[in-house]
Coordinates of C-alpha atoms and ligand atoms in Angstrom, one line a residue:
M1 CA -52.6 163.3 27.7
D2 CA -49.0 164.2 28.4
K3 CA -46.5 161.4 28.4
I4 CA -44.8 160.5 31.6
H5 CA -41.0 160.2 31.3
S6 CA -38.5 158.2 33.3
L7 CA -36.4 160.2 35.8
T8 CA -33.1 161.8 34.9
G9 CA -30.2 159.3 35.0
M10 CA -32.5 156.3 35.3
L11 CA -32.7 154.0 32.3
D12 CA -35.0 151.4 31.0
H13 CA -33.4 148.2 29.8
Y14 CA -35.2 146.0 27.3
D15 CA -33.8 142.9 25.6
D16 CA -34.9 143.4 22.0
G17 CA -32.6 140.5 20.9
D18 CA -30.1 142.8 19.1
I19 CA -26.7 141.9 20.5
D20 CA -25.3 145.4 19.8
N21 CA -27.9 146.8 22.2
I22 CA -26.3 147.7 25.6
S23 CA -29.4 146.2 27.4
V24 CA -28.8 142.8 25.8
K25 CA -25.1 143.0 26.9
I26 CA -26.1 143.9 30.4
F27 CA -28.4 141.0 30.8
E28 CA -25.9 138.6 29.3
T29 CA -23.2 140.0 31.6
E30 CA -25.3 139.5 34.6
K31 CA -26.0 135.9 33.7
R32 CA -22.3 135.1 33.1
I33 CA -21.1 136.9 36.2
K34 CA -23.6 134.9 38.3
K35 CA -22.1 131.7 36.8
I36 CA -18.6 132.8 37.8
F37 CA -19.7 133.7 41.4
S38 CA -21.3 130.2 41.7
S39 CA -18.2 128.5 40.2
Y40 CA -16.2 130.1 43.1
K41 CA -18.8 128.6 45.5
Y42 CA -20.2 131.9 46.8
S43 CA -23.7 132.1 48.2
E44 CA -26.3 134.7 47.1
I45 CA -27.5 137.3 49.6
R46 CA -30.4 139.6 48.7
T47 CA -31.1 142.6 50.9
P48 CA -33.8 145.3 50.6
A49 CA -33.3 148.4 48.4
L50 CA -34.4 150.6 51.3
E51 CA -32.4 150.8 54.6
D52 CA -32.2 153.1 57.6
T53 CA -30.2 156.1 56.4
N54 CA -27.8 155.7 59.4
L55 CA -26.5 152.5 57.9
F56 CA -24.8 154.5 55.1
I57 CA -23.8 157.4 57.3
R58 CA -21.9 155.0 59.6
S59 CA -20.4 152.9 56.8
A60 CA -19.6 155.2 53.8
G61 CA -18.8 158.0 56.3
D62 CA -20.2 161.4 56.8
S63 CA -17.4 163.0 54.8
S64 CA -18.0 160.9 51.7
D65 CA -19.6 162.3 48.6
I66 CA -22.1 159.4 48.7
V67 CA -23.5 160.5 52.1
N68 CA -23.0 164.3 51.6
K69 CA -24.4 164.8 48.1
E70 CA -25.6 161.6 46.5
I71 CA -27.8 159.7 48.9
Y72 CA -31.5 159.4 48.0
S73 CA -33.0 159.7 51.5
F74 CA -36.4 160.8 52.7
D75 CA -38.8 160.4 55.6
D76 CA -41.3 157.6 55.3
R77 CA -44.9 157.9 56.4
N78 CA -43.9 157.3 60.0
N79 CA -41.2 160.0 59.8
K80 CA -38.3 157.5 59.8
N81 CA -35.4 158.6 57.6
I82 CA -34.7 155.9 55.1
A83 CA -32.5 155.7 52.1
L84 CA -32.2 153.9 48.8
R85 CA -29.0 151.9 49.0
P86 CA -26.1 153.6 47.2
E87 CA -24.0 150.4 47.4
G88 CA -24.3 146.8 48.6
T89 CA -21.6 146.2 51.1
A90 CA -23.2 148.0 54.1
S91 CA -26.5 146.2 53.6
A92 CA -24.8 142.8 53.3
I93 CA -22.8 143.3 56.6
R94 CA -26.0 144.6 58.3
A95 CA -27.8 141.5 57.3
I96 CA -25.0 139.2 58.4
I97 CA -24.9 140.9 61.8
E98 CA -28.7 140.7 62.2
K99 CA -28.6 137.0 61.4
K100 CA -25.9 136.6 64.1
L101 CA -23.5 135.2 61.5
D102 CA -20.8 137.7 62.2
Q103 CA -18.6 135.1 64.0
S104 CA -18.2 132.7 61.2
T105 CA -16.7 132.9 57.7
H106 CA -18.8 133.5 54.5
K107 CA -18.3 134.0 50.8
I108 CA -21.3 135.9 49.5
W109 CA -22.5 137.6 46.3
Y110 CA -25.3 140.0 45.3
M111 CA -26.6 141.8 42.3
G112 CA -29.0 144.6 41.9
P113 CA -29.8 148.3 41.5
M114 CA -28.1 151.0 43.5
W115 CA -28.9 154.7 43.6
R116 CA -26.7 157.8 43.8
Y117 CA -27.8 161.3 43.0
E118 CA -24.9 162.1 40.7
R119 CA -24.6 164.3 37.7
P120 CA -25.6 161.9 34.9
Q121 CA -23.1 161.4 32.0
K122 CA -21.8 158.6 29.9
G123 CA -21.2 155.7 32.3
R124 CA -22.7 157.5 35.3
Y125 CA -26.3 157.1 36.2
R126 CA -28.6 157.7 39.2
Q127 CA -29.8 154.2 39.1
F128 CA -27.2 151.7 38.1
Y129 CA -26.5 148.0 38.7
Q130 CA -23.8 146.3 40.7
A131 CA -22.7 142.7 41.0
G132 CA -20.5 142.3 44.1
V133 CA -18.9 139.7 46.4
E134 CA -17.8 139.9 50.0
I135 CA -15.4 137.5 51.7
L136 CA -16.1 137.6 55.4
G137 CA -14.1 136.4 58.3
Y138 CA -10.6 136.0 56.7
E139 CA -7.5 138.0 57.7
E140 CA -5.3 139.6 55.1
G141 CA -3.7 137.1 52.7
A142 CA -5.6 134.2 51.1
A143 CA -8.7 136.3 50.6
E144 CA -6.8 139.0 48.7
F145 CA -5.4 136.3 46.3
E146 CA -8.8 134.9 45.8
I147 CA -10.5 138.2 45.0
I148 CA -7.8 139.2 42.6
S149 CA -8.0 135.8 41.0
M150 CA -11.8 136.4 40.5
V151 CA -11.2 139.9 39.0
C152 CA -8.7 138.4 36.5
S153 CA -11.2 135.5 35.7
I154 CA -13.9 138.0 35.0
I155 CA -11.7 140.1 32.7
K156 CA -10.6 137.0 30.9
E157 CA -14.0 135.4 30.6
F158 CA -15.3 138.5 28.8
N159 CA -12.1 139.0 26.9
L160 CA -11.9 142.7 27.9
K161 CA -9.1 144.6 26.3
N162 CA -7.2 147.7 27.5
C163 CA -7.8 147.0 31.2
T164 CA -5.6 147.7 34.2
V165 CA -6.1 146.5 37.7
K166 CA -4.6 149.1 40.1
I167 CA -3.8 148.0 43.6
N168 CA -2.7 149.8 46.7
H169 CA -2.5 149.3 50.5
L170 CA -3.8 151.9 52.9
G171 CA -1.9 150.5 55.8
N172 CA -3.1 149.6 59.3
Q173 CA -4.7 152.1 61.7
D174 CA -1.4 153.5 62.9
S175 CA 0.4 153.7 59.6
K176 CA -2.7 155.2 57.9
K177 CA -2.8 157.9 60.6
S178 CA 1.0 158.7 60.3
F179 CA 0.6 159.0 56.5
C180 CA -2.5 161.3 56.9
D181 CA -0.7 163.5 59.4
A182 CA 2.3 163.8 57.0
L183 CA 0.0 164.7 54.1
V184 CA -1.8 167.3 56.2
S185 CA 1.5 168.9 57.3
Y186 CA 2.7 169.0 53.7
L187 CA -0.5 170.6 52.4
E188 CA -1.2 173.0 55.2
P189 CA 1.2 175.7 53.9
F190 CA -0.6 175.5 50.5
K191 CA -4.1 175.8 51.9
D192 CA -4.8 179.0 50.0
K193 CA -4.3 177.1 46.7
L194 CA -6.8 174.4 47.6
D195 CA -10.5 174.6 46.7
E196 CA -13.3 174.4 49.3
K197 CA -13.8 170.7 48.8
D198 CA -10.1 169.8 49.3
I199 CA -9.8 172.1 52.4
S200 CA -12.8 170.3 53.9
R201 CA -11.1 166.9 53.0
L202 CA -7.9 168.1 54.7
S203 CA -9.7 168.3 58.0
K204 CA -12.2 165.5 57.7
N205 CA -10.6 162.8 55.5
P206 CA -7.1 163.7 54.2
L207 CA -6.7 160.5 52.2
R208 CA -9.5 161.5 49.9
I209 CA -7.4 164.5 48.7
L210 CA -5.4 162.0 46.7
D211 CA -8.5 161.6 44.5
S212 CA -8.9 165.4 44.0
K213 CA -10.0 166.4 40.5
N214 CA -8.6 169.9 41.0
K215 CA -5.5 170.5 38.7
E216 CA -3.7 172.7 41.3
T217 CA -4.1 170.1 44.0
Q218 CA -3.0 167.4 41.6
S219 CA 0.3 169.3 40.8
L220 CA 0.9 169.9 44.6
L221 CA 0.4 166.2 45.2
L222 CA 3.3 165.3 42.8
N223 CA 5.8 166.1 45.6
A224 CA 3.6 165.0 48.6
P225 CA 4.7 162.2 50.9
S226 CA 3.9 158.7 49.5
I227 CA 2.0 156.0 51.4
K228 CA 4.7 153.6 50.2
D229 CA 7.0 155.1 52.9
F230 CA 4.5 154.6 55.7
I231 CA 2.9 151.2 55.2
E232 CA 4.3 148.1 56.9
P233 CA 6.8 145.8 55.0
S234 CA 4.2 143.0 55.0
A235 CA 1.9 145.4 53.0
L236 CA 4.6 146.0 50.4
T237 CA 5.2 142.3 50.2
L238 CA 1.5 141.6 49.6
L239 CA 1.4 144.1 46.8
N240 CA 4.5 142.6 45.1
K241 CA 3.2 139.1 45.5
I242 CA -0.2 139.9 43.9
Q243 CA 1.5 141.8 41.1
N244 CA 4.0 139.0 40.4
E245 CA 1.5 136.1 40.6
Y246 CA -1.1 137.5 38.4
K247 CA 0.9 139.6 35.9
D248 CA 0.7 136.9 33.3
I249 CA -3.2 136.8 33.5
C250 CA -4.0 140.5 34.1
N251 CA -2.3 143.9 33.7
I252 CA -1.8 144.7 37.4
E253 CA -0.2 148.0 38.5
V254 CA 0.7 149.2 42.0
D255 CA -0.6 152.7 42.4
Y256 CA 0.4 154.3 45.7
T257 CA -2.1 157.2 45.1
L258 CA -5.1 154.9 44.7
V259 CA -7.8 155.7 47.3
R260 CA -11.5 154.7 47.5
G261 CA -14.5 156.9 47.8
L262 CA -16.0 155.1 50.8
D263 CA -14.6 155.6 54.3
Y264 CA -14.7 151.9 55.5
Y265 CA -11.6 150.7 53.7
S266 CA -8.3 149.8 55.4
G267 CA -5.5 147.8 54.0
F268 CA -5.6 146.4 50.5
V269 CA -7.6 148.3 47.9
F270 CA -8.0 148.0 44.1
E271 CA -9.9 149.2 41.1
A272 CA -10.1 147.9 37.5
L273 CA -10.1 150.6 34.8
S274 CA -10.4 150.7 31.1
S275 CA -9.0 153.3 28.7
D276 CA -12.1 152.5 26.5
L277 CA -14.5 154.0 29.0
G278 CA -13.8 157.7 28.9
A279 CA -14.1 159.9 32.0
Q280 CA -15.8 157.2 34.1
D281 CA -13.1 154.7 33.6
S282 CA -13.4 152.5 36.7
F283 CA -15.7 149.5 36.1
L284 CA -14.9 147.6 39.3
G285 CA -13.6 148.5 42.7
G286 CA -13.1 147.1 46.2
G287 CA -10.8 146.4 49.1
R288 CA -10.5 145.3 52.7
Y289 CA -12.8 146.8 55.3
D290 CA -11.9 145.0 58.6
N291 CA -13.7 147.5 60.9
L292 CA -17.1 147.8 59.2
S293 CA -18.8 145.0 61.1
S294 CA -17.9 146.5 64.6
K295 CA -18.8 150.0 63.4
L296 CA -22.3 148.6 62.6
G297 CA -22.6 147.0 66.0
G298 CA -21.4 143.5 65.1
K299 CA -18.4 141.4 66.1
S300 CA -15.0 142.1 64.7
L301 CA -15.1 140.5 61.2
P302 CA -12.1 140.9 58.9
S303 CA -13.5 141.3 55.4
I304 CA -12.7 142.1 51.8
G305 CA -15.0 142.6 48.8
M306 CA -15.6 144.2 45.4
A307 CA -18.3 145.4 43.2
I308 CA -18.6 145.6 39.4
G309 CA -20.5 148.4 37.7
I310 CA -22.6 146.4 35.3
E311 CA -23.4 149.2 32.8
R312 CA -19.7 150.2 32.4
F313 CA -18.6 146.6 32.3
A314 CA -21.2 145.6 29.6
S315 CA -20.2 148.6 27.4
L316 CA -16.7 147.2 27.2
I317 CA -17.8 143.9 25.7
S318 CA -17.0 143.8 22.0
D319 CA -16.8 140.2 20.7
F320 CA -20.0 139.3 22.3
T321 CA -21.9 136.2 21.4
P322 CA -24.8 135.0 23.5
S323 CA -23.9 131.9 25.4
N324 CA -26.9 129.8 24.3
K325 CA -27.8 128.8 20.8
I326 CA -31.0 130.4 19.4
I327 CA -33.5 128.7 17.2
S328 CA -36.4 130.4 15.5
F329 CA -39.5 128.2 15.3
I330 CA -41.5 129.3 12.3
T331 CA -45.0 128.0 11.5
L332 CA -46.7 128.8 8.2
T333 CA -49.9 127.1 9.1
S334 CA -53.0 128.7 10.6
N335 CA -52.6 130.1 14.1
L336 CA -55.4 127.7 15.2
E337 CA -53.4 124.6 14.1
S338 CA -52.1 123.2 17.4
K339 CA -49.7 120.4 16.1
P340 CA -46.6 122.6 15.5
Y341 CA -46.9 124.1 19.0
K342 CA -46.9 120.6 20.5
I343 CA -43.7 119.8 18.5
A344 CA -42.1 123.0 19.9
H345 CA -43.2 121.9 23.4
Q346 CA -41.5 118.6 22.9
L347 CA -38.3 120.2 21.6
R348 CA -38.1 122.5 24.7
S349 CA -38.3 119.4 26.9
L350 CA -35.4 117.8 25.1
N351 CA -32.7 120.5 25.5
S352 CA -33.1 123.3 28.0
D353 CA -29.8 125.0 26.9
I354 CA -31.4 126.1 23.6
I355 CA -33.4 129.4 23.3
L356 CA -36.4 128.5 21.2
D357 CA -38.1 131.6 19.8
L358 CA -41.6 130.6 18.8
Q359 CA -42.8 133.2 16.4
L360 CA -46.5 133.6 17.3
S361 CA -47.7 136.1 14.7
E362 CA -49.0 135.1 11.3
G363 CA -46.9 136.4 8.4
S364 CA -44.8 135.6 5.4
L365 CA -41.8 133.3 5.5
K366 CA -39.7 136.2 4.4
S367 CA -40.7 138.4 7.3
K368 CA -40.3 135.6 9.8
L369 CA -36.8 134.8 8.5
R370 CA -35.9 138.5 8.7
K371 CA -36.9 138.4 12.4
A372 CA -34.9 135.2 12.9
N373 CA -31.8 136.9 11.5
K374 CA -32.3 140.0 13.6
N375 CA -32.3 138.0 16.8
N376 CA -29.2 136.1 15.8
S377 CA -30.8 132.7 15.4
D378 CA -28.4 130.0 14.5
Y379 CA -31.1 127.9 12.9
A380 CA -34.8 128.2 11.8
I381 CA -37.2 125.3 12.1
I382 CA -40.0 125.8 9.6
I383 CA -43.3 123.9 9.5
G384 CA -45.8 124.7 6.8
E385 CA -49.0 123.0 5.6
E386 CA -47.0 120.5 3.5
E387 CA -44.5 119.6 6.3
L388 CA -47.5 119.1 8.7
R389 CA -49.2 116.7 6.2
E390 CA -45.9 114.8 5.6
G391 CA -44.8 114.7 9.3
T392 CA -41.6 116.6 8.5
A393 CA -39.9 119.9 9.3
I394 CA -37.4 122.1 7.5
I395 CA -34.1 123.0 9.2
K396 CA -32.5 126.2 7.8
F397 CA -28.9 126.8 8.8
L398 CA -28.9 130.6 9.4
D399 CA -25.3 130.5 10.8
D400 CA -24.0 129.0 7.5
E401 CA -25.4 130.5 4.3
L402 CA -23.6 128.0 2.1
K403 CA -25.3 125.0 3.7
D404 CA -28.6 123.8 2.0
Q405 CA -31.7 123.6 4.2
E406 CA -32.8 120.1 5.1
T407 CA -36.2 118.4 5.3
V408 CA -36.2 115.9 8.1
S409 CA -38.8 113.7 9.9
I410 CA -40.1 115.0 13.2
S411 CA -38.2 112.2 15.1
D412 CA -34.9 113.3 13.3
L413 CA -35.7 116.8 14.2
Y414 CA -35.9 115.8 17.9
S415 CA -32.5 114.0 17.6
F416 CA -30.9 117.0 15.9
Y417 CA -32.3 119.4 18.6
K418 CA -31.3 117.1 21.5
A419 CA -27.7 116.9 20.2
L420 CA -27.1 120.6 19.8
Ligands
LIG1 P1 -17.7 151.8 44.2 O1 -16.3 152.0 43.7 O2 -18.3 153.0 44.8 O3 -17.6 150.6 45.3 O4 -18.6 151.2 43.1 C1 -18.3 150.0 42.4 C2 -18.5 150.2 40.9 O5 -19.9 150.7 40.7 C3 -17.7 151.3 40.3 O6 -16.4 150.8 39.9 C4 -18.5 151.7 39.1 O7 -18.2 150.8 38.0 C5 -19.9 151.5 39.5 N1 -20.6 152.7 39.8 C6 -20.5 153.5 40.9 N2 -21.2 154.6 40.8 C7 -21.9 154.5 39.6 C8 -22.8 155.4 38.8 N3 -23.3 156.5 39.4 N4 -23.2 155.0 37.6 C9 -22.7 153.8 37.1 N5 -21.9 153.0 37.7 C10 -21.4 153.3 38.9 C11 -18.6 150.1 46.0 O8 -19.8 150.4 45.8 C12 -18.2 149.1 47.1 N6 -19.4 148.7 47.8 C13 -17.4 148.0 46.5 C14 -17.0 147.0 47.5 C15 -17.6 145.8 47.8 N7 -16.0 147.1 48.4 C16 -16.0 146.1 49.2 N8 -17.0 145.3 48.8

């Protein structure tokens, strides 16, 4: 029979215990990021992977790449057009509106797969994972400081090197419009030099031209009007304050050309990039989107949020050590001998922070220790026929080759394990 393969740009992730494996880094990243979200007192929200396609047309915008080229949409059996979510913000706001919670303040987080039909390459997949937060119901100010504080905490917690957080302000409705008009007037005379995509952006969404990958457009933009000259003084003050307050924690740069790929943003926007990532160098992005709730039929709800691309983020982690201690539990008795398994059961009940890897297969001590080393065990607990008879166990210190192994009574083993 032919084998069936996974779809292009969609990866399997399997934790084989090898800390250099990207899947292991991804799972550990998710665990630690969840902890950070909880430590900021955010609440989890989980929305369906499938939504009405109109949700994304109205939120991301019909001129965005996400809606035009990347959305996985199809008719269901009842001929309703539905889509796999390409991002989490629209679904979160839809859910808040549907629960009639769009009049109060919320701090929420989510994590899960997203789908975009993009050309796969390093760091760019068709199914990828995001961890995101949304701060709902707060006007510009405190929420911006909180979200940048969280971005810096995450970068610090994972000890990421070579990162820059770029920030910008897209202005209010009026200043954004004045800037877009000025940009269009500047670029109109050069229209014959622009490619098809940029010409279309010029009429549909001029701001997105700032993100053009076309070299000719990029050189024209060097002399284009800057948003800096159009946004309100309060916006400039906000950018300065954020840069000054957090510069000792994070490398923060004001970039007046920074724009985002989704249409719902207004006001403060940001992205975190790393020079270690290659072409897909942005591992986190977000910003303020005060008009999205009313666009989706809800009340006016000033909001700001961000999402981390888990695969890109995890690939940046170098000095990675799993947060929990790992112990390999090795028995050299018959598989039908139940006593060692009862001891392992007792150990687990004493300290739930420890990962106890109970090696179930029969085999030599050598092969079992090799496995323990491969999965980065800090210790091995060994029970053979003799130990079982004597009521003892051997503790082998795998994290310290110079230290001799110790034979201890089972009650001392329990005390040792509890104290780890
Ligand atoms: P985004 O910038 O489109 O924003 O995506 C956030 C992150 O997801 C990116 O920085 C990137 O790391 C990752 N990402 C995006 N596309 C791919 C892909 N094809 N493969 C791998 N990783 C990818 C949003 O999605 C907004 N919802 C963020 C937000 C939340 N804004 C406000 N609240």
